[in-house]
Short mmCIF file of N, CA, C and O in Angstrom, two decimals:
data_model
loop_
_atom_site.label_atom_id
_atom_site.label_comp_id
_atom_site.label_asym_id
_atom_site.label_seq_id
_atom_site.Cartn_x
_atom_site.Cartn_y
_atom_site.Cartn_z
N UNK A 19 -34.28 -28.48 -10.65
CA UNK A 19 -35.70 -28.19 -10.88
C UNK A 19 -36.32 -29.24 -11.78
O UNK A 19 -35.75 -29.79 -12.73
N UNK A 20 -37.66 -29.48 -11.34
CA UNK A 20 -38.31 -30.84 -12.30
C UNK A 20 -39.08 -30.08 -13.38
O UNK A 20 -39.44 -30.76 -14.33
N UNK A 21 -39.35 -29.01 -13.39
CA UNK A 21 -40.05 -28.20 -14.86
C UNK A 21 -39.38 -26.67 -15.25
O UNK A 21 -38.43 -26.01 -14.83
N UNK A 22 -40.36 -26.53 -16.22
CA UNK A 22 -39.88 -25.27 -16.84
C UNK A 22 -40.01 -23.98 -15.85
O UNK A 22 -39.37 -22.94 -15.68
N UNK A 23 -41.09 -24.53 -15.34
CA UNK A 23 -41.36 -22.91 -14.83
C UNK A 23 -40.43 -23.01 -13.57
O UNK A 23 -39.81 -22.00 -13.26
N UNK A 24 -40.26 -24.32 -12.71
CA UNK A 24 -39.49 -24.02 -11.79
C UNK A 24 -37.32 -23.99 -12.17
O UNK A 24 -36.31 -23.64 -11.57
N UNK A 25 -37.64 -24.53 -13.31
CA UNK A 25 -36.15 -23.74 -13.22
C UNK A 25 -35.69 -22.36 -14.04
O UNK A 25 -34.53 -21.99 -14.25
N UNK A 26 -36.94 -21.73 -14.45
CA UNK A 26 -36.83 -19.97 -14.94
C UNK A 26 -36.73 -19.46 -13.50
O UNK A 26 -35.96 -18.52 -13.28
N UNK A 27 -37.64 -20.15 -12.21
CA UNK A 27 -37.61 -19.23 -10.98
C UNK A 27 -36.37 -19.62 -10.31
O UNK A 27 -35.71 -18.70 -9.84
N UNK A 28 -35.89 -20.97 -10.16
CA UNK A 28 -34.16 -20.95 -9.81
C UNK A 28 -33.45 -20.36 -10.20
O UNK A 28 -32.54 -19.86 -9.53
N UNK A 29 -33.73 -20.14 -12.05
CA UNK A 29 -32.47 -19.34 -12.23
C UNK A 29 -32.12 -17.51 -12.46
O UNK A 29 -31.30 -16.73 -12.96
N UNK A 30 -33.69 -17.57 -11.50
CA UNK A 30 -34.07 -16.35 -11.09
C UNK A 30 -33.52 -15.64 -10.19
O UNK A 30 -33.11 -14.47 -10.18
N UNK A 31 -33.55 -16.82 -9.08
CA UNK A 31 -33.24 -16.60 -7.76
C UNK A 31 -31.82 -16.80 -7.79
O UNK A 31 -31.07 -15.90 -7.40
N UNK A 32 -31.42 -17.80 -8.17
CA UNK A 32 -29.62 -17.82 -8.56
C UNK A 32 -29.27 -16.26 -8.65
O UNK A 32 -28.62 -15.58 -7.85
N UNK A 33 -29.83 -15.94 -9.75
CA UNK A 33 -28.80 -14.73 -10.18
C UNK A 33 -29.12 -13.54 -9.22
O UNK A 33 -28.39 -12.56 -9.08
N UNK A 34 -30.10 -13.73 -8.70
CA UNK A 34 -30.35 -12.27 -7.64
C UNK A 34 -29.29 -12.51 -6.63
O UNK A 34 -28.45 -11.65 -6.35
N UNK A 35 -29.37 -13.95 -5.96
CA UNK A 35 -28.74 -14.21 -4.11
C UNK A 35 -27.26 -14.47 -4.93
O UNK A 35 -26.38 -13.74 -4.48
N UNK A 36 -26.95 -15.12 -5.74
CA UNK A 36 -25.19 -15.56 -5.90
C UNK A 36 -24.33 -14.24 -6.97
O UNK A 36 -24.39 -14.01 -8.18
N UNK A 37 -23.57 -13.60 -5.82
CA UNK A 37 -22.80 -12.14 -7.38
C UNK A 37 -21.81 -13.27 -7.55
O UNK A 37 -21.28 -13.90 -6.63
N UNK A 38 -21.60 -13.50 -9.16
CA UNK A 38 -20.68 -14.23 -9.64
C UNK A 38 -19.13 -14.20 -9.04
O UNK A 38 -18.72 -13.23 -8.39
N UNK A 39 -18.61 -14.94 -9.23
CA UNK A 39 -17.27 -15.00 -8.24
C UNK A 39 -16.24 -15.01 -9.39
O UNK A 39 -16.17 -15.86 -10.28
N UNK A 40 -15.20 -13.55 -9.18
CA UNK A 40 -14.30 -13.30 -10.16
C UNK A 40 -12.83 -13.36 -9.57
O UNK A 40 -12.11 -12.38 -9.39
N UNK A 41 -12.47 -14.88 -9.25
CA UNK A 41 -10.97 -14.74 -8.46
C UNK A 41 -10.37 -15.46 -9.79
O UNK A 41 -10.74 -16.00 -10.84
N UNK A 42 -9.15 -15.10 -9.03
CA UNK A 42 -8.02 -14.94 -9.66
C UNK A 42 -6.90 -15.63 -9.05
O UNK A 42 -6.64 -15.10 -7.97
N UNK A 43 -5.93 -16.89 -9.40
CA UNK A 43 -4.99 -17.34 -8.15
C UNK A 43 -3.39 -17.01 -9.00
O UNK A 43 -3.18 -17.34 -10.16
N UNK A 44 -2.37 -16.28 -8.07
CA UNK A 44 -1.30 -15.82 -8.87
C UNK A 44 -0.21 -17.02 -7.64
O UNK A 44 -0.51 -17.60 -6.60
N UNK A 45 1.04 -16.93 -8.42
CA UNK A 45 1.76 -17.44 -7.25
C UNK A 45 3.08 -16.03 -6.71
O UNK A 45 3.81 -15.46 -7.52
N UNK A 46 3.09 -15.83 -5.73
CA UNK A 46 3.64 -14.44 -5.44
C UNK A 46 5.12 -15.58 -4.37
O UNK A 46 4.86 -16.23 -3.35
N UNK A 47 6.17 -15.50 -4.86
CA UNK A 47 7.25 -16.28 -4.20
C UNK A 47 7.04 -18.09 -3.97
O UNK A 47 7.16 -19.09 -4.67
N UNK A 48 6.71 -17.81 -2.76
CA UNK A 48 6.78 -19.02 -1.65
C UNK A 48 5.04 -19.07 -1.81
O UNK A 48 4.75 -20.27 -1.87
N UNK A 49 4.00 -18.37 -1.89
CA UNK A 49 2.72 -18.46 -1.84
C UNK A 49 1.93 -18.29 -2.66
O UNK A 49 2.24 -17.65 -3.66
N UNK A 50 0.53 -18.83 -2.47
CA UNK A 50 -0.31 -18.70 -3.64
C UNK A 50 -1.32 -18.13 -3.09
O UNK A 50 -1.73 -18.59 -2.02
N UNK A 51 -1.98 -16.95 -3.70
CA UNK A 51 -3.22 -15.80 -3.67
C UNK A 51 -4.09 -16.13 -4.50
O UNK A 51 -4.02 -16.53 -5.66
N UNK A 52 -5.17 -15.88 -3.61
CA UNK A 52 -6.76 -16.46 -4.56
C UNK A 52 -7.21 -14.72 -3.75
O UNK A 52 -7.44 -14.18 -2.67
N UNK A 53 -7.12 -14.42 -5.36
CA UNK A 53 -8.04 -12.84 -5.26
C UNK A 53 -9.30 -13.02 -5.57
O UNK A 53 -9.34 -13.68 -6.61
N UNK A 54 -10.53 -12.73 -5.13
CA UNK A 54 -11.44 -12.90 -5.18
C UNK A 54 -12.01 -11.15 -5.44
O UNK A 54 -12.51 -10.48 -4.53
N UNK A 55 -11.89 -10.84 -6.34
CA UNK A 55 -12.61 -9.36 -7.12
C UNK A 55 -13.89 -9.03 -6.76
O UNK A 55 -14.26 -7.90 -6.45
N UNK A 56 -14.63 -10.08 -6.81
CA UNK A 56 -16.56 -9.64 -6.25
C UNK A 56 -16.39 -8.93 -5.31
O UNK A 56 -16.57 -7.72 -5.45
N UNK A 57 -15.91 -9.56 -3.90
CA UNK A 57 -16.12 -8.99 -2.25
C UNK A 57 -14.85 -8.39 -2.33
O UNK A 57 -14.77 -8.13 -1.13
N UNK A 58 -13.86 -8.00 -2.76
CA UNK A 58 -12.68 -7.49 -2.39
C UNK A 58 -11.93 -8.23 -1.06
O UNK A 58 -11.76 -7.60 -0.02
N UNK A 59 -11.46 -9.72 -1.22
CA UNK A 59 -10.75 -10.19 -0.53
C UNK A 59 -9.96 -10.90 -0.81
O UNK A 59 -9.98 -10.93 -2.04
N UNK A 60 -9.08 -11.65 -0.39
CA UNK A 60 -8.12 -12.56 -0.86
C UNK A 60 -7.77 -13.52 0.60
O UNK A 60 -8.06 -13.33 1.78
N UNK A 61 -6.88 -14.82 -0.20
CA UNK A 61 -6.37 -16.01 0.92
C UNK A 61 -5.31 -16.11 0.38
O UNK A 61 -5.03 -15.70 -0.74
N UNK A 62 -4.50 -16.77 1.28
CA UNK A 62 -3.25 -17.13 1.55
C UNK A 62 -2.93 -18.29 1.71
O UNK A 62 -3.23 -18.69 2.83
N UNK A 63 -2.24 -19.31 0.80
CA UNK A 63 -1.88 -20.47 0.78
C UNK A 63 -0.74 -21.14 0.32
O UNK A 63 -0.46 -21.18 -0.88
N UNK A 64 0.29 -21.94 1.62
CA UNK A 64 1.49 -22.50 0.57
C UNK A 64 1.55 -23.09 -0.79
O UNK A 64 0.67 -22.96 -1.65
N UNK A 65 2.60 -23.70 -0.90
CA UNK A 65 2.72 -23.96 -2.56
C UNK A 65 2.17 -26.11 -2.31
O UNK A 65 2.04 -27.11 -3.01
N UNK A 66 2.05 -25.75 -1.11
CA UNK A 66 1.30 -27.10 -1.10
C UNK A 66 -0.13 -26.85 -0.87
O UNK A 66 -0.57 -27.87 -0.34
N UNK A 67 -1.08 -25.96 -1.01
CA UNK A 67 -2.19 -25.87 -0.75
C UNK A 67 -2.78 -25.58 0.23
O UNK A 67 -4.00 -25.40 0.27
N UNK A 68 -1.89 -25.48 1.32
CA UNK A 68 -2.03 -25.53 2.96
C UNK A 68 -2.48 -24.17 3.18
O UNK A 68 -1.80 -23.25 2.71
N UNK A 69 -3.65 -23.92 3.90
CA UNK A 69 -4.21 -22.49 4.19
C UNK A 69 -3.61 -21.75 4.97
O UNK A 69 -3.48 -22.26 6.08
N UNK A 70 -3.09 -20.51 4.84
CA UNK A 70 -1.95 -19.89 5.57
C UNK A 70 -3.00 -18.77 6.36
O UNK A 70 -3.30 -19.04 7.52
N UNK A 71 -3.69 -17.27 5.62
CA UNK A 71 -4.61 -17.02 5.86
C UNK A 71 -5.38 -16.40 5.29
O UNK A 71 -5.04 -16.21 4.12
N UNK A 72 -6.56 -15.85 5.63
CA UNK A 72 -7.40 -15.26 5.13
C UNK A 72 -9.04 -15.13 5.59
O UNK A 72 -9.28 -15.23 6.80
N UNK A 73 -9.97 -14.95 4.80
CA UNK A 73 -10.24 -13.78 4.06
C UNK A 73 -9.71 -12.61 4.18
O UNK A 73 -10.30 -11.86 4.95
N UNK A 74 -8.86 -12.24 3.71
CA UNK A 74 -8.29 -11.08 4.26
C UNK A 74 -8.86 -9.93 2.90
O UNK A 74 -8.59 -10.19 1.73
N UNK A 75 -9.56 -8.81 3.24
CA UNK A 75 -10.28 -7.36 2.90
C UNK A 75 -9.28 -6.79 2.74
O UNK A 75 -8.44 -6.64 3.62
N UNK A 76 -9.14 -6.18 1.04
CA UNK A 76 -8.26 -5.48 0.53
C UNK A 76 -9.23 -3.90 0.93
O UNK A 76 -10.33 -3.67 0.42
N UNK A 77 -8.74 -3.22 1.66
CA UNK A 77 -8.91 -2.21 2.39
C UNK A 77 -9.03 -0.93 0.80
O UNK A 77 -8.29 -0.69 -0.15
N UNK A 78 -10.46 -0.36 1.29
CA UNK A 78 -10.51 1.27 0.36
C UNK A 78 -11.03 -0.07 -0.93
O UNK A 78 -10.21 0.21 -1.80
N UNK A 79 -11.72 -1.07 -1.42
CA UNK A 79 -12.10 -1.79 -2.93
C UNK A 79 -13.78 -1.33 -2.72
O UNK A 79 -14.49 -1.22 -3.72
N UNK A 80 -14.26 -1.13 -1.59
CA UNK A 80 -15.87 -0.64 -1.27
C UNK A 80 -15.90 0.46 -1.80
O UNK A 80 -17.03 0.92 -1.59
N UNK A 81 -15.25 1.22 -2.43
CA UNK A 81 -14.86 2.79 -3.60
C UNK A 81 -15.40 2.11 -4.79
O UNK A 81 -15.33 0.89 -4.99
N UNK A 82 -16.10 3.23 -5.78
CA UNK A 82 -16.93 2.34 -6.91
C UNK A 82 -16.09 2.59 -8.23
O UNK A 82 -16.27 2.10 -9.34
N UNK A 83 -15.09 3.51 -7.82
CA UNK A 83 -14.00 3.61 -9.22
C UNK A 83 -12.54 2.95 -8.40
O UNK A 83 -11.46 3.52 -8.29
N UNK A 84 -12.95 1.45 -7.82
CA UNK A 84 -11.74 0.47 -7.91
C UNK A 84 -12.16 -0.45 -9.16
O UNK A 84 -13.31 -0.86 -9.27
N UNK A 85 -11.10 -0.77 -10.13
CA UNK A 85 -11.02 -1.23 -11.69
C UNK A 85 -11.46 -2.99 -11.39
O UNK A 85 -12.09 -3.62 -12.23
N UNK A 86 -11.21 -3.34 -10.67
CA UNK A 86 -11.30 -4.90 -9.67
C UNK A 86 -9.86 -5.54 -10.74
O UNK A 86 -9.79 -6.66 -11.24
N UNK A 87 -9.23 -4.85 -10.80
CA UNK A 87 -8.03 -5.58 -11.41
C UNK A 87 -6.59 -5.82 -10.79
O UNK A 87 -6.01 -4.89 -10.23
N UNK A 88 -6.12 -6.82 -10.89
CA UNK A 88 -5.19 -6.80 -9.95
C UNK A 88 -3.96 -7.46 -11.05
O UNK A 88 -4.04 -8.26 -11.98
N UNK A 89 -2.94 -6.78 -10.51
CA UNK A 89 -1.31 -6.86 -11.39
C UNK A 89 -0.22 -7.33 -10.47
O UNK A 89 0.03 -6.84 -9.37
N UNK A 90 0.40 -8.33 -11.05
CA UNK A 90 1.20 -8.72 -10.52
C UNK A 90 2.80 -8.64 -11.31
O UNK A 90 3.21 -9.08 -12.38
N UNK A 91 3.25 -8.09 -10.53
CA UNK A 91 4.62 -8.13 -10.72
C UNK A 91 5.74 -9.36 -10.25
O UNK A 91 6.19 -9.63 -9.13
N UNK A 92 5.97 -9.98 -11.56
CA UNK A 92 6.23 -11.53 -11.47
C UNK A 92 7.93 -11.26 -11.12
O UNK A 92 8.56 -12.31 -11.01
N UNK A 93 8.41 -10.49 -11.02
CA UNK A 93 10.02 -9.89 -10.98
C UNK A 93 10.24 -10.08 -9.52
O UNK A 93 10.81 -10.94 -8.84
N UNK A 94 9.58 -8.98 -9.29
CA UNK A 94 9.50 -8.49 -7.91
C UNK A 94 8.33 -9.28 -7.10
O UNK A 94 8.36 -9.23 -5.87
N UNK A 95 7.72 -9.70 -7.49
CA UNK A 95 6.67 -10.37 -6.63
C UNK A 95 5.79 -9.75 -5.45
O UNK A 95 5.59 -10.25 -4.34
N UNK A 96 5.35 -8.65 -5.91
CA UNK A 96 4.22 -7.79 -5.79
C UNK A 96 2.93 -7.40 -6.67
O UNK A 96 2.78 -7.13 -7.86
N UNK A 97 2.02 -7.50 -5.49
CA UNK A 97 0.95 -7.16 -6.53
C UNK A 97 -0.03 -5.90 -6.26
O UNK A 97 -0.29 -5.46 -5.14
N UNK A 98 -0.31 -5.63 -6.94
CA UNK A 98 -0.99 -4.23 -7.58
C UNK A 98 -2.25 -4.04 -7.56
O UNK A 98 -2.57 -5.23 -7.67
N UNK A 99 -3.38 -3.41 -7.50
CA UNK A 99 -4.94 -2.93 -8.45
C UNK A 99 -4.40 -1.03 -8.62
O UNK A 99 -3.51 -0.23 -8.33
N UNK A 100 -5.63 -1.14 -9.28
CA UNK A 100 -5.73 0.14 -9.72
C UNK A 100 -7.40 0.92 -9.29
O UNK A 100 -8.35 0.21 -8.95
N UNK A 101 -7.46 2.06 -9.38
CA UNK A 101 -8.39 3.23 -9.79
C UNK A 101 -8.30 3.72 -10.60
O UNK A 101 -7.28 4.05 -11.21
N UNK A 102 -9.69 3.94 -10.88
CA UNK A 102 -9.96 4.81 -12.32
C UNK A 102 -10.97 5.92 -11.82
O UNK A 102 -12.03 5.54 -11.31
N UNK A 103 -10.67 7.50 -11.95
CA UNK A 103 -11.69 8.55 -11.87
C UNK A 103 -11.67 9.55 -12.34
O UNK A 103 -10.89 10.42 -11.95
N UNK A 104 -12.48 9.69 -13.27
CA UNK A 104 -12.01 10.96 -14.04
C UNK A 104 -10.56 10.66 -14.93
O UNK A 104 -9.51 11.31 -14.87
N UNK A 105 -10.87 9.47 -15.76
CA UNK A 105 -9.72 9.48 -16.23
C UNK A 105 -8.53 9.17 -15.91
O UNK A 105 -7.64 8.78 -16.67
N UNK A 106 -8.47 9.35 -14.64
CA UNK A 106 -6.89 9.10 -13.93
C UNK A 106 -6.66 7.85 -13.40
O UNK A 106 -7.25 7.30 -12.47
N UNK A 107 -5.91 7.53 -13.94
CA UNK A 107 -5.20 5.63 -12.97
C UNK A 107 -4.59 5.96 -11.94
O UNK A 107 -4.41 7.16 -11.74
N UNK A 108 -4.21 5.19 -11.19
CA UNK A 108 -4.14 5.15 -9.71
C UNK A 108 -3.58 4.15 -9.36
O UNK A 108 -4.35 3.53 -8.63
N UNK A 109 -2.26 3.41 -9.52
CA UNK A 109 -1.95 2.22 -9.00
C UNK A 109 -1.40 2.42 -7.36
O UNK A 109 -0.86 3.34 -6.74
N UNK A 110 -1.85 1.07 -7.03
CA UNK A 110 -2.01 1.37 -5.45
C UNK A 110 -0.77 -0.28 -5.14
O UNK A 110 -0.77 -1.16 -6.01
N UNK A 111 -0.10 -0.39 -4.23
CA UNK A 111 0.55 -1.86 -4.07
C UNK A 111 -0.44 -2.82 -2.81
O UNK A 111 -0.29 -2.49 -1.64
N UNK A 112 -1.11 -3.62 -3.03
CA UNK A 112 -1.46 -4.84 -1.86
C UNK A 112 -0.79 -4.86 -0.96
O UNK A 112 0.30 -5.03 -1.50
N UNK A 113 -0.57 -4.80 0.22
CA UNK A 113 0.12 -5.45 1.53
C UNK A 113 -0.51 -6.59 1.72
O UNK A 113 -1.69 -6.58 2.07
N UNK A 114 0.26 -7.87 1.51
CA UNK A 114 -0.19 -8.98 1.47
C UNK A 114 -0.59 -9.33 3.36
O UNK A 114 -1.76 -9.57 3.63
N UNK A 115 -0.08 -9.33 3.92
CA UNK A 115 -0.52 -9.65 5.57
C UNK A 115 -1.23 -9.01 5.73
O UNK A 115 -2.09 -9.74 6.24
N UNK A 116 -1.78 -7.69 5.67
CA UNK A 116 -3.05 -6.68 5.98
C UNK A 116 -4.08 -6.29 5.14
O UNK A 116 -5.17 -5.79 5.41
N UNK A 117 -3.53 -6.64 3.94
CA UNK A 117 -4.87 -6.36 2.61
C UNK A 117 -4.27 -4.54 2.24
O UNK A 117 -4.64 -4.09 1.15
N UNK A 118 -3.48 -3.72 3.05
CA UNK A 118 -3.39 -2.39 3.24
C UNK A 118 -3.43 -2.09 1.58
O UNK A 118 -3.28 -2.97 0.73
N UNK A 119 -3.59 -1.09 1.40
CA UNK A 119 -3.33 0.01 -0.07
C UNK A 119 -2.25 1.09 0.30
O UNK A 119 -2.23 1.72 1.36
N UNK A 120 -1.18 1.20 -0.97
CA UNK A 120 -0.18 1.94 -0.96
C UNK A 120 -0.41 2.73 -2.29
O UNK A 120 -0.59 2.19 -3.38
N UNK A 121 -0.37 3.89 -2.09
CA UNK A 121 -0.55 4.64 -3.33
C UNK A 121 0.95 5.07 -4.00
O UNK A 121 1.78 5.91 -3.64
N UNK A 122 0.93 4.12 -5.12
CA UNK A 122 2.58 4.07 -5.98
C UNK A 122 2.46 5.45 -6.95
O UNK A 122 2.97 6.54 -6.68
N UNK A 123 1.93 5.24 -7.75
CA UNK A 123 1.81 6.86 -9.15
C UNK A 123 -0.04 6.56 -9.53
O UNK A 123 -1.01 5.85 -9.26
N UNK A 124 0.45 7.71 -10.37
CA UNK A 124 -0.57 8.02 -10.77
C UNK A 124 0.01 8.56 -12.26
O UNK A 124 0.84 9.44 -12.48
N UNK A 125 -1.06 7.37 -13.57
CA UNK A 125 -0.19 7.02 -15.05
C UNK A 125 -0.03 8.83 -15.64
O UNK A 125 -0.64 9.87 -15.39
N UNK A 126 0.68 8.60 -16.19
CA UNK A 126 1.23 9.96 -17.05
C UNK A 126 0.05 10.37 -18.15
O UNK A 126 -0.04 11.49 -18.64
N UNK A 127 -0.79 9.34 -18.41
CA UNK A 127 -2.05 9.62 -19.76
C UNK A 127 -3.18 9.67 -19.11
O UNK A 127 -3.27 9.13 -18.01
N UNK A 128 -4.01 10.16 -19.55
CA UNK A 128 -5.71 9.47 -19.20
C UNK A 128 -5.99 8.47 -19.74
O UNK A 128 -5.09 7.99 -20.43
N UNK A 129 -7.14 7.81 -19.69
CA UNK A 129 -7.48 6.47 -19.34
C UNK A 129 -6.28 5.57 -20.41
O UNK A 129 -6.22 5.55 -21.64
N UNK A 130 -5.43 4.91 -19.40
CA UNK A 130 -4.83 3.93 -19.77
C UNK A 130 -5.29 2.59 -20.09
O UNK A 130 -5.95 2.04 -19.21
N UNK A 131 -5.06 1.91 -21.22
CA UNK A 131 -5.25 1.19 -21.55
C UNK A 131 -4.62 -0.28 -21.39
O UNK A 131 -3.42 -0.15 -21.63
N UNK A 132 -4.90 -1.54 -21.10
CA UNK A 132 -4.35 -2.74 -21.45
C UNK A 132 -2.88 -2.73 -20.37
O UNK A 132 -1.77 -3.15 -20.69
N UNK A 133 -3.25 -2.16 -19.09
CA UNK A 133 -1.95 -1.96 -17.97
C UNK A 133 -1.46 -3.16 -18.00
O UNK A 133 -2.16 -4.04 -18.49
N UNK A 134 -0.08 -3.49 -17.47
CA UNK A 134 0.49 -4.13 -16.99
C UNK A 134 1.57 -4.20 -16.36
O UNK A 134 2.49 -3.70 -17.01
N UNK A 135 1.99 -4.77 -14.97
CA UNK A 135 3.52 -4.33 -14.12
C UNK A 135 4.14 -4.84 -14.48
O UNK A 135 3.52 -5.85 -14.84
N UNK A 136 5.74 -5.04 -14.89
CA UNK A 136 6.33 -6.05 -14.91
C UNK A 136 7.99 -5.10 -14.47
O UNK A 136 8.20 -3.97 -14.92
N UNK A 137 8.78 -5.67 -13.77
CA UNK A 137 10.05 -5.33 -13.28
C UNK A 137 10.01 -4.12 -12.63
O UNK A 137 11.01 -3.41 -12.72
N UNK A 138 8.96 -3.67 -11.90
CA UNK A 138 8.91 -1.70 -11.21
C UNK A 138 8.70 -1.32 -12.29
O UNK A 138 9.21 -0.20 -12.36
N UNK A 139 8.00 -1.74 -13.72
CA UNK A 139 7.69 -0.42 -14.62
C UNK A 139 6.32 -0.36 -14.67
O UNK A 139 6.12 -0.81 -13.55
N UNK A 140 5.27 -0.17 -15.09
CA UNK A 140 3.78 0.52 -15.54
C UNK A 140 3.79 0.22 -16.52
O UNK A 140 4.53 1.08 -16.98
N UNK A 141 3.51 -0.44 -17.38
CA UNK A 141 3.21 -0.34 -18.95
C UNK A 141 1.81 0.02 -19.35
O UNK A 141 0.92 -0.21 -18.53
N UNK A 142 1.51 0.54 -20.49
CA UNK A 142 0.00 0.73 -21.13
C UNK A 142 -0.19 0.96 -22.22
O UNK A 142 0.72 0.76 -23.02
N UNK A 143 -1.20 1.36 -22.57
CA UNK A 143 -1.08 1.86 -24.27
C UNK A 143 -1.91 3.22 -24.15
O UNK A 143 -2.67 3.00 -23.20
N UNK A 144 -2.11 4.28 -24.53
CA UNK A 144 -2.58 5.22 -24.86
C UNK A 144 -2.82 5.84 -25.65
O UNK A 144 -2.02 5.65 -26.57
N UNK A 145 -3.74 6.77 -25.96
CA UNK A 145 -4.66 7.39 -27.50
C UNK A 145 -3.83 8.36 -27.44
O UNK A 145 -3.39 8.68 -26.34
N UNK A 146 -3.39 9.08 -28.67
CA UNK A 146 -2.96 10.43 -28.89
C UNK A 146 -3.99 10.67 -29.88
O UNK A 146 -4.27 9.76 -30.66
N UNK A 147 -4.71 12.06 -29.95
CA UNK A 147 -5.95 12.48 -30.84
C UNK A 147 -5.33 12.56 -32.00
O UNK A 147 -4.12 12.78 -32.06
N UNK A 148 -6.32 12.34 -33.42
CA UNK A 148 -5.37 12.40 -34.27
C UNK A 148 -6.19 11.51 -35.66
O UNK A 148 -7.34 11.09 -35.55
N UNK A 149 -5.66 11.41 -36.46
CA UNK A 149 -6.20 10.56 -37.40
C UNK A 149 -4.82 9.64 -37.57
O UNK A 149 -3.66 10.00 -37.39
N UNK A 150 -5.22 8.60 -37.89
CA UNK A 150 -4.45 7.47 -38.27
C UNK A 150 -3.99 6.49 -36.55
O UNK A 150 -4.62 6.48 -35.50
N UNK A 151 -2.63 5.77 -36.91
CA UNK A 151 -2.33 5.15 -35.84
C UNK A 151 -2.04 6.29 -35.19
O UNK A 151 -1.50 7.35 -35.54
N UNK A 152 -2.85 5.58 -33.40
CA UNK A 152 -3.11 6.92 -32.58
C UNK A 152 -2.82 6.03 -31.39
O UNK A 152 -2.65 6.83 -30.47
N UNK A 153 -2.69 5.00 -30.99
CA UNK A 153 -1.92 4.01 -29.78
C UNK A 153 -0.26 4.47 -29.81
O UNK A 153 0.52 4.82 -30.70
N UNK A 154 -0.19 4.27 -28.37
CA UNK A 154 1.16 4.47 -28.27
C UNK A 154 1.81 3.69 -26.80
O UNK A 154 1.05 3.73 -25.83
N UNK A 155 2.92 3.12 -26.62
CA UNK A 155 3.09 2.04 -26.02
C UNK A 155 3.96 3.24 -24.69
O UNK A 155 4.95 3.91 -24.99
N UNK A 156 3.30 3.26 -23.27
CA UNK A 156 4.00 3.88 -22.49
C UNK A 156 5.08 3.18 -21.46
O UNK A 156 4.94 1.96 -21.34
N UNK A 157 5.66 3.53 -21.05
CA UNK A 157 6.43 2.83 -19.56
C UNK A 157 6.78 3.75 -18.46
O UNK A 157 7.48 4.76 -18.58
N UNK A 158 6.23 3.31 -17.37
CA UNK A 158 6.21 4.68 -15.88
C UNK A 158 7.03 3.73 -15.09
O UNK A 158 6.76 2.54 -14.89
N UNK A 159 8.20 4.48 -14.60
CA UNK A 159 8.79 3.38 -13.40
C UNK A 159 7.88 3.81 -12.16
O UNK A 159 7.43 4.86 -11.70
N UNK A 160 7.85 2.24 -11.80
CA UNK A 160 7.26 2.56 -10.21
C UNK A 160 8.54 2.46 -8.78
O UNK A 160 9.33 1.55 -8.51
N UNK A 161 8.28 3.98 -7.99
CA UNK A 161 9.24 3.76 -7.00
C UNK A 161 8.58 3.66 -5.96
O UNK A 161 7.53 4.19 -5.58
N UNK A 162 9.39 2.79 -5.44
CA UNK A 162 9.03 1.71 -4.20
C UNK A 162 9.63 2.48 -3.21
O UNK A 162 9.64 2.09 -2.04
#
């Protein structure tokens, strides 16, 4: 834009037409995933960059209590999102060739905090009511 007023209306119009783009690239084995959180999709690419496939639509993320977070389990080399409703988490597993959702558990606390997968377990932190230190460090195995 060559003035003021025309780049308040670009960056007007920017922010209405472009939803910011919140990906994410993990390496899962042999491949590399570019999660893309805005639209709920992801691609597929060797470890040389080479496009394998995609856009591929993580199936059931058009739900407005999906967290847009996605966990990867660097052990096992699976990856994860979650739901949140009413309190309740919801970890679900990716099917990487179909985008599919697998519903794994559902966390032992209400709203879990600061998740993370690592080796088939759930980790989080959770409130117990209370005065003083009131965090508490959980672990849920996930069965596959």
């Amino acid at each position: 834009p060559d003035g003021n007023e025309n780049m308040v209306d670009w960056l007007w119009v920017n922010k209405i037409l472009y939803k910011p783009n919140s990906s994410v690239l993990y390496k899962l084995g042999d491949t590399l995933t570019i999660f893309n959180t805005t639209n709920g999709t992801f691609n597929l690419y060797d470890l040389n960059g080479k496009f394998i496939s995609g856009p591929i639509s993580i199936q059931e993320t058009l739900n407005k209590d999906w967290t847009k977070e996605i966990y990867i389990d660097q052990i096992a080399h699976k990856p994860y999102t979650s739901f949140l409703k009413n309190g309740k988490f919801s970890l679900y597993r990716i099917d990487l060739p179909t985008g599919e959702l697998t519903s794994i558990l559902i966390a032992s606390h209400a709203f879990p905090q600061k998740a993370r997968v690592h080796h088939d377990f759930l980790f989080y932190i959770y409130d117990l009511p209370g005065i003083g230190d009131n965090k508490h460090l959980f672990r849920q195995k996930i069965n596959n």
